[in-house]
Short mmCIF file of C-alpha atoms in Angstrom, two decimals:
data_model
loop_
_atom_site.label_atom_id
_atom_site.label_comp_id
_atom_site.label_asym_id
_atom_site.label_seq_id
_atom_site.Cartn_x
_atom_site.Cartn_y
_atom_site.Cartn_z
CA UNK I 270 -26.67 19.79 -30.02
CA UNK I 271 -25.27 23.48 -29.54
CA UNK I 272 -27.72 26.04 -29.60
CA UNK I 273 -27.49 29.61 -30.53
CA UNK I 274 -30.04 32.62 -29.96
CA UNK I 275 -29.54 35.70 -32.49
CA UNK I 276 -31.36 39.02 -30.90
CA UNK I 277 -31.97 41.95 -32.40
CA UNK I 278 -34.40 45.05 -33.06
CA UNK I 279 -35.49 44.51 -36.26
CA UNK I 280 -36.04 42.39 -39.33
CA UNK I 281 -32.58 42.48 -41.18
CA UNK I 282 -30.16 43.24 -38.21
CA UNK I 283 -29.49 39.76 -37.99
CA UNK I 284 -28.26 39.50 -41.68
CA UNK I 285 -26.36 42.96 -41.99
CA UNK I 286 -23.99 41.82 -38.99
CA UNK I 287 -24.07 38.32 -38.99
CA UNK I 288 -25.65 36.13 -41.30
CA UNK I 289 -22.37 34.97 -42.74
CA UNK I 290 -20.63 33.76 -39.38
CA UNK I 291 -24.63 32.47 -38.87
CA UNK I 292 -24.21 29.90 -41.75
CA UNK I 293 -20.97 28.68 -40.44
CA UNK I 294 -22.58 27.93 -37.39
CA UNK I 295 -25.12 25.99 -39.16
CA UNK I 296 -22.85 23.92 -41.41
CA UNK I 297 -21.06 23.05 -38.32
CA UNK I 298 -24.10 21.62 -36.58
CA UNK I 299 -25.24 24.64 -34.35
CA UNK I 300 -29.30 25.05 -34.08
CA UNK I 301 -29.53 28.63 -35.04
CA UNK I 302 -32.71 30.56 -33.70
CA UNK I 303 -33.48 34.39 -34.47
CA UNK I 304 -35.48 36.78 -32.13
CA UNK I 305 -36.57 40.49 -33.73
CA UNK I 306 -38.06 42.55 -31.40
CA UNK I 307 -40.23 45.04 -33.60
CA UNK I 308 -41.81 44.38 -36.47
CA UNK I 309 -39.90 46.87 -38.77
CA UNK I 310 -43.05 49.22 -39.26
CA UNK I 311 -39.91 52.16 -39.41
CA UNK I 312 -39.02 50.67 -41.95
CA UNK I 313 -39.10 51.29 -46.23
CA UNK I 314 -41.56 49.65 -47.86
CA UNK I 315 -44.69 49.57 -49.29
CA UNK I 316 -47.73 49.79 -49.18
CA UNK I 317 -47.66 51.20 -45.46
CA UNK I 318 -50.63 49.21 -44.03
CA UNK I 319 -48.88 45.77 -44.64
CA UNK I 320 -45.08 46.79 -43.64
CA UNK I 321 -45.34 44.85 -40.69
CA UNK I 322 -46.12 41.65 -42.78
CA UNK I 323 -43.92 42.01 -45.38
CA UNK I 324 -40.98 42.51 -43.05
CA UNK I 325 -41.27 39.40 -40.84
CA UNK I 326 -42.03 37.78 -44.33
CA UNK I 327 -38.61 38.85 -45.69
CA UNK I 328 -37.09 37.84 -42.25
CA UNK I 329 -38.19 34.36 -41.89
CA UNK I 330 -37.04 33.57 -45.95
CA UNK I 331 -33.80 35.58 -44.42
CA UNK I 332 -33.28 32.79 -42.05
CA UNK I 333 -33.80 29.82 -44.34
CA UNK I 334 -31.74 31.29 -46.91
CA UNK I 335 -28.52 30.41 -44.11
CA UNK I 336 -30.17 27.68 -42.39
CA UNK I 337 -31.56 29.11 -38.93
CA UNK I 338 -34.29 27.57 -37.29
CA UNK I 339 -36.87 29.23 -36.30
CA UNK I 340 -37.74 33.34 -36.31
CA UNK I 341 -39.34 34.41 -33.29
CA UNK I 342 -40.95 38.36 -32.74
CA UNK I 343 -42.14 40.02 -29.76
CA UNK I 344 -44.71 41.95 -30.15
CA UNK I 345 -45.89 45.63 -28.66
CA UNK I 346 -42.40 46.87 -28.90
CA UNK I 347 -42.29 50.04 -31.34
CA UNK I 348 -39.68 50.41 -34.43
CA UNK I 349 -37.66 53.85 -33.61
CA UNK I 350 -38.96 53.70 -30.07
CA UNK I 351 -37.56 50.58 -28.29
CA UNK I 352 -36.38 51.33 -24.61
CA UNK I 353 -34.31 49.16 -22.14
CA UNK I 354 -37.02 47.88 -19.98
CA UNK I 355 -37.99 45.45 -17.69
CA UNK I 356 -41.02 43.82 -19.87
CA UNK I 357 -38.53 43.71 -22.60
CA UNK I 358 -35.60 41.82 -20.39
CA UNK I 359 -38.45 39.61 -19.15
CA UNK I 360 -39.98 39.02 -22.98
CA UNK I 361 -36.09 38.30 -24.02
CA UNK I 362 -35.72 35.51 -20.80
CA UNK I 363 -38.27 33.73 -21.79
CA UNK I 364 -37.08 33.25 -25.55
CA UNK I 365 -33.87 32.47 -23.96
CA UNK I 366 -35.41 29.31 -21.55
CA UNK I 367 -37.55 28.28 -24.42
CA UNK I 368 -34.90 27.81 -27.00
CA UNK I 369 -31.74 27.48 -24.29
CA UNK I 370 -28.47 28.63 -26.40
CA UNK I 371 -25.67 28.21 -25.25
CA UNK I 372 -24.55 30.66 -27.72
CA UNK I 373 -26.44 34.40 -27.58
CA UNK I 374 -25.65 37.27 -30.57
CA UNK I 375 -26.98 40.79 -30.36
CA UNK I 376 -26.28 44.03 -31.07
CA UNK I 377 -23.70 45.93 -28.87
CA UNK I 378 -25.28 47.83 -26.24
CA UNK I 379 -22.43 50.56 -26.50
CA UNK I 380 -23.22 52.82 -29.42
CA UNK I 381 -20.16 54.19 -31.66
CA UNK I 382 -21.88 57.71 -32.26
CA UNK I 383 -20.91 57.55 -35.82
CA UNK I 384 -24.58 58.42 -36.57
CA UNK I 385 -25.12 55.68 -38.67
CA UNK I 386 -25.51 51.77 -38.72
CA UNK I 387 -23.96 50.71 -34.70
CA UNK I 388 -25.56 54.01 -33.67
CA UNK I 389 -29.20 52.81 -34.07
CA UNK I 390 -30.82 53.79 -30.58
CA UNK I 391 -33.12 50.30 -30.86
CA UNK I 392 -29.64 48.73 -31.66
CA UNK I 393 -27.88 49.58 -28.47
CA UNK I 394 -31.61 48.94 -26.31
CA UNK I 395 -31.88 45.54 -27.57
CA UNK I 396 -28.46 44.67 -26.91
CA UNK I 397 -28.34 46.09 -23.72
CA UNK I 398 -31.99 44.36 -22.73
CA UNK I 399 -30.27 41.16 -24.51
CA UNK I 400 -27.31 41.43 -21.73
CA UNK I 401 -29.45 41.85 -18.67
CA UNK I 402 -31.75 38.71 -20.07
CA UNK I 403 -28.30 36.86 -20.24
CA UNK I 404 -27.49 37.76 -16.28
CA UNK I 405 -29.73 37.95 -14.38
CA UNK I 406 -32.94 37.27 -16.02
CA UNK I 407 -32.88 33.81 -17.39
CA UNK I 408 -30.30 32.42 -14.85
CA UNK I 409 -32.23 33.78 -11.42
CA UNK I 410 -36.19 31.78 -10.83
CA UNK I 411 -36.75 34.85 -8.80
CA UNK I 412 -36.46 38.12 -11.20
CA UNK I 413 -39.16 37.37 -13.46
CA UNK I 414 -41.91 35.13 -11.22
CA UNK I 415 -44.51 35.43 -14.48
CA UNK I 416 -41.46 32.92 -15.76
CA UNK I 417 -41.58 30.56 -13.16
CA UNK I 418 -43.03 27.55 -15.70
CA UNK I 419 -39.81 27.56 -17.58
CA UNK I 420 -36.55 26.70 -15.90
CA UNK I 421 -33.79 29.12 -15.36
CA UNK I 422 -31.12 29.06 -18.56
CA UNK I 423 -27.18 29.91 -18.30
CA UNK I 424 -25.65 31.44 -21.27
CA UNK I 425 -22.53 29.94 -21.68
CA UNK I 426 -21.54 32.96 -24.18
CA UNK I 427 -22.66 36.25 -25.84
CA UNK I 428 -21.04 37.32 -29.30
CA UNK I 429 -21.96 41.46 -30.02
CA UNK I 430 -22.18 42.63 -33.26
CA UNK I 431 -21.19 46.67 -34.41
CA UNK I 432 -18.95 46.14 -31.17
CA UNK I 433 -16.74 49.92 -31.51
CA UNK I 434 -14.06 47.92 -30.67
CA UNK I 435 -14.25 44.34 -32.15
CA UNK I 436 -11.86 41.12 -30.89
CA UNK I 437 -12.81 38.39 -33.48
CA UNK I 438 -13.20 38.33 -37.26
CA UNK I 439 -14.94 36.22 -38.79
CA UNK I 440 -13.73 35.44 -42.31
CA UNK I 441 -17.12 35.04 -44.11
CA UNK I 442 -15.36 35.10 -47.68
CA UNK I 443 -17.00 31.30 -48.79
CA UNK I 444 -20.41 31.97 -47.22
CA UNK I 445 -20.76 35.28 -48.63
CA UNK I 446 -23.14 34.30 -51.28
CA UNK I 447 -25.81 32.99 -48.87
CA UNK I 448 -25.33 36.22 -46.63
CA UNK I 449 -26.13 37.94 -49.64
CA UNK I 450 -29.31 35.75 -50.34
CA UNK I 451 -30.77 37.17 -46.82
CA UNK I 452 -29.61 40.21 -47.57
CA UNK I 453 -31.35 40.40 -50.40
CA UNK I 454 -34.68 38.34 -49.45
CA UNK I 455 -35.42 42.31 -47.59
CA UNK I 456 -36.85 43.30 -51.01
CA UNK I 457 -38.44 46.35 -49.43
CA UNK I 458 -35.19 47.44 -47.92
CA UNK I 459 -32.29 49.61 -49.09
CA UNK I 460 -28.75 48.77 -49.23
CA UNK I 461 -28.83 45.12 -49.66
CA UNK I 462 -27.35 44.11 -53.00
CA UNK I 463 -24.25 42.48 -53.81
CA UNK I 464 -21.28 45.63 -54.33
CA UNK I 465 -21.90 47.56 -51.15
CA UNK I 466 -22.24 44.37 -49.03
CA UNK I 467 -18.83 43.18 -50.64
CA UNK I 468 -16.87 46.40 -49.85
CA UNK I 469 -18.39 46.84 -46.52
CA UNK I 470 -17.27 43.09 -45.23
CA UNK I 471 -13.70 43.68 -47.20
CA UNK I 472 -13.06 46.48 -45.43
CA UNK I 473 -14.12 45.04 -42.44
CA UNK I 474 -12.06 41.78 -43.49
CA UNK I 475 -9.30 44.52 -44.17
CA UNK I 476 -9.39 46.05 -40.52
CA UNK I 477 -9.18 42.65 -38.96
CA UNK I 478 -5.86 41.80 -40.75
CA UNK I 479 -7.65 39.33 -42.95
CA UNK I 480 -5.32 38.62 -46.81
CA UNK I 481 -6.72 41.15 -49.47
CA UNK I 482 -9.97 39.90 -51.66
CA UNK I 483 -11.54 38.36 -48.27
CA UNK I 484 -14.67 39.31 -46.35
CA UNK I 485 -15.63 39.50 -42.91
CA UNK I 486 -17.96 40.03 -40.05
CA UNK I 487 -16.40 41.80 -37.02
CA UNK I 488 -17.67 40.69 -33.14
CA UNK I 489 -16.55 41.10 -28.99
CA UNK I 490 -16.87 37.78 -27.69
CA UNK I 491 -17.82 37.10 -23.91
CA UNK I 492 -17.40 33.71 -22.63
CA UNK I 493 -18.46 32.63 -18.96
CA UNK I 494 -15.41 32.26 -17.19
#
């Protein structure tokens, strides 16, 4: 069976960029795991003390809602404050020779300085920290010898989301409606219902060359040579 890994900062990333091409992996036989890296505590919501909770809550009925898995978190890795780091490539190997994708999505590590969405500073950390776990982390026994129980994993391709210069779209138009059903399963977030998410993935759809009334989600596609 084909595996893929989804990695991103926080609860929701996953489903803002991706959850629509995410179900078509699923209907098409793909075992579909998600790694967040903070716990959303940055996050709206209330009440404050049980944030944390309530976000991997929303995250994990996220991921049924299209079909993935299993949700995995890291834990001691601040929302607002992630850094590229060596504990953090080490923390995303191991995911990666647990569950052994041979498909890996995450965030673009190159940031678009639009000052909004793709310019999230944990965005571009975890996708950079994502890269490095790709090559050399999980493929090399000898980076990470706290790994050494778990055999060394080669990613046979990583797909990056909020890419600023994108070279697949996926047309998401007829699995839009369970993309909106993670979207919307982050009650305690903003900007998750039904007419913004629709003209954001036209438009998107629209910039990709996609026929007018369809949706899509945009991604730059590595594949090991």
């Amino acid at each position: 069976m084909t595996r893929a890994l989804a990695v991103f900062a926080h609860p929701d990333d996953v489903d803002f960029n991706a959850a629509g091409t995410v179900a078509q992996w699923v209907d098409s036989g793909m075992e579909v795991s998600y790694l967040v890296v903070t716990r959303g505590e940055a996050g709206d919501g209330e009440p404050r003390e049980r944030i944390q909770e309530l976000r991997m809550a929303e995250q994990r009925a996220a991921a049924e809602a299209v079909g993935a898995r299993k949700v995995y978190f890291l834990s001691g890795y601040a929302d607002g404050r992630v850094e590229v780091s060596l504990d953090l490539r080490r923390d995303i190997a191991r995911v990666i020779r647990q569950v052994r994708p041979h498909r890996l999505l995450t965030s673009s590590p190159t940031r678009t300085w639009g000052l909004r969405d793709a310019d999230h500073p944990d965005h571009a950390a975890v996708g950079q920290a994502a890269s490095c776990a790709v090559y050399p982390d999980a493929m090399n026994r000898y980076v990470h010898p706290d790994l050494a129980d778990l055999a060394p994993w080669q990613v046979s391709e990583v797909w990056f989301s909020e890419s600023p210069a994108p070279d697949l779209y996926v047309d998401i138009t007829d699995t839009f409606d369970r993309k909106l059903a993670a979207l919307t399963a982050h009650k305690t977030q903003p900007g998750t219902g039904e007419v913004e998410n629709r003209e954001r993935f036209a438009a998107i759809a629209a910039r990709g060359g996609l026929p007018a009334g369809r949706l899509a989600e945009a991604f730059t596609v590595i594949k090991r040579r």
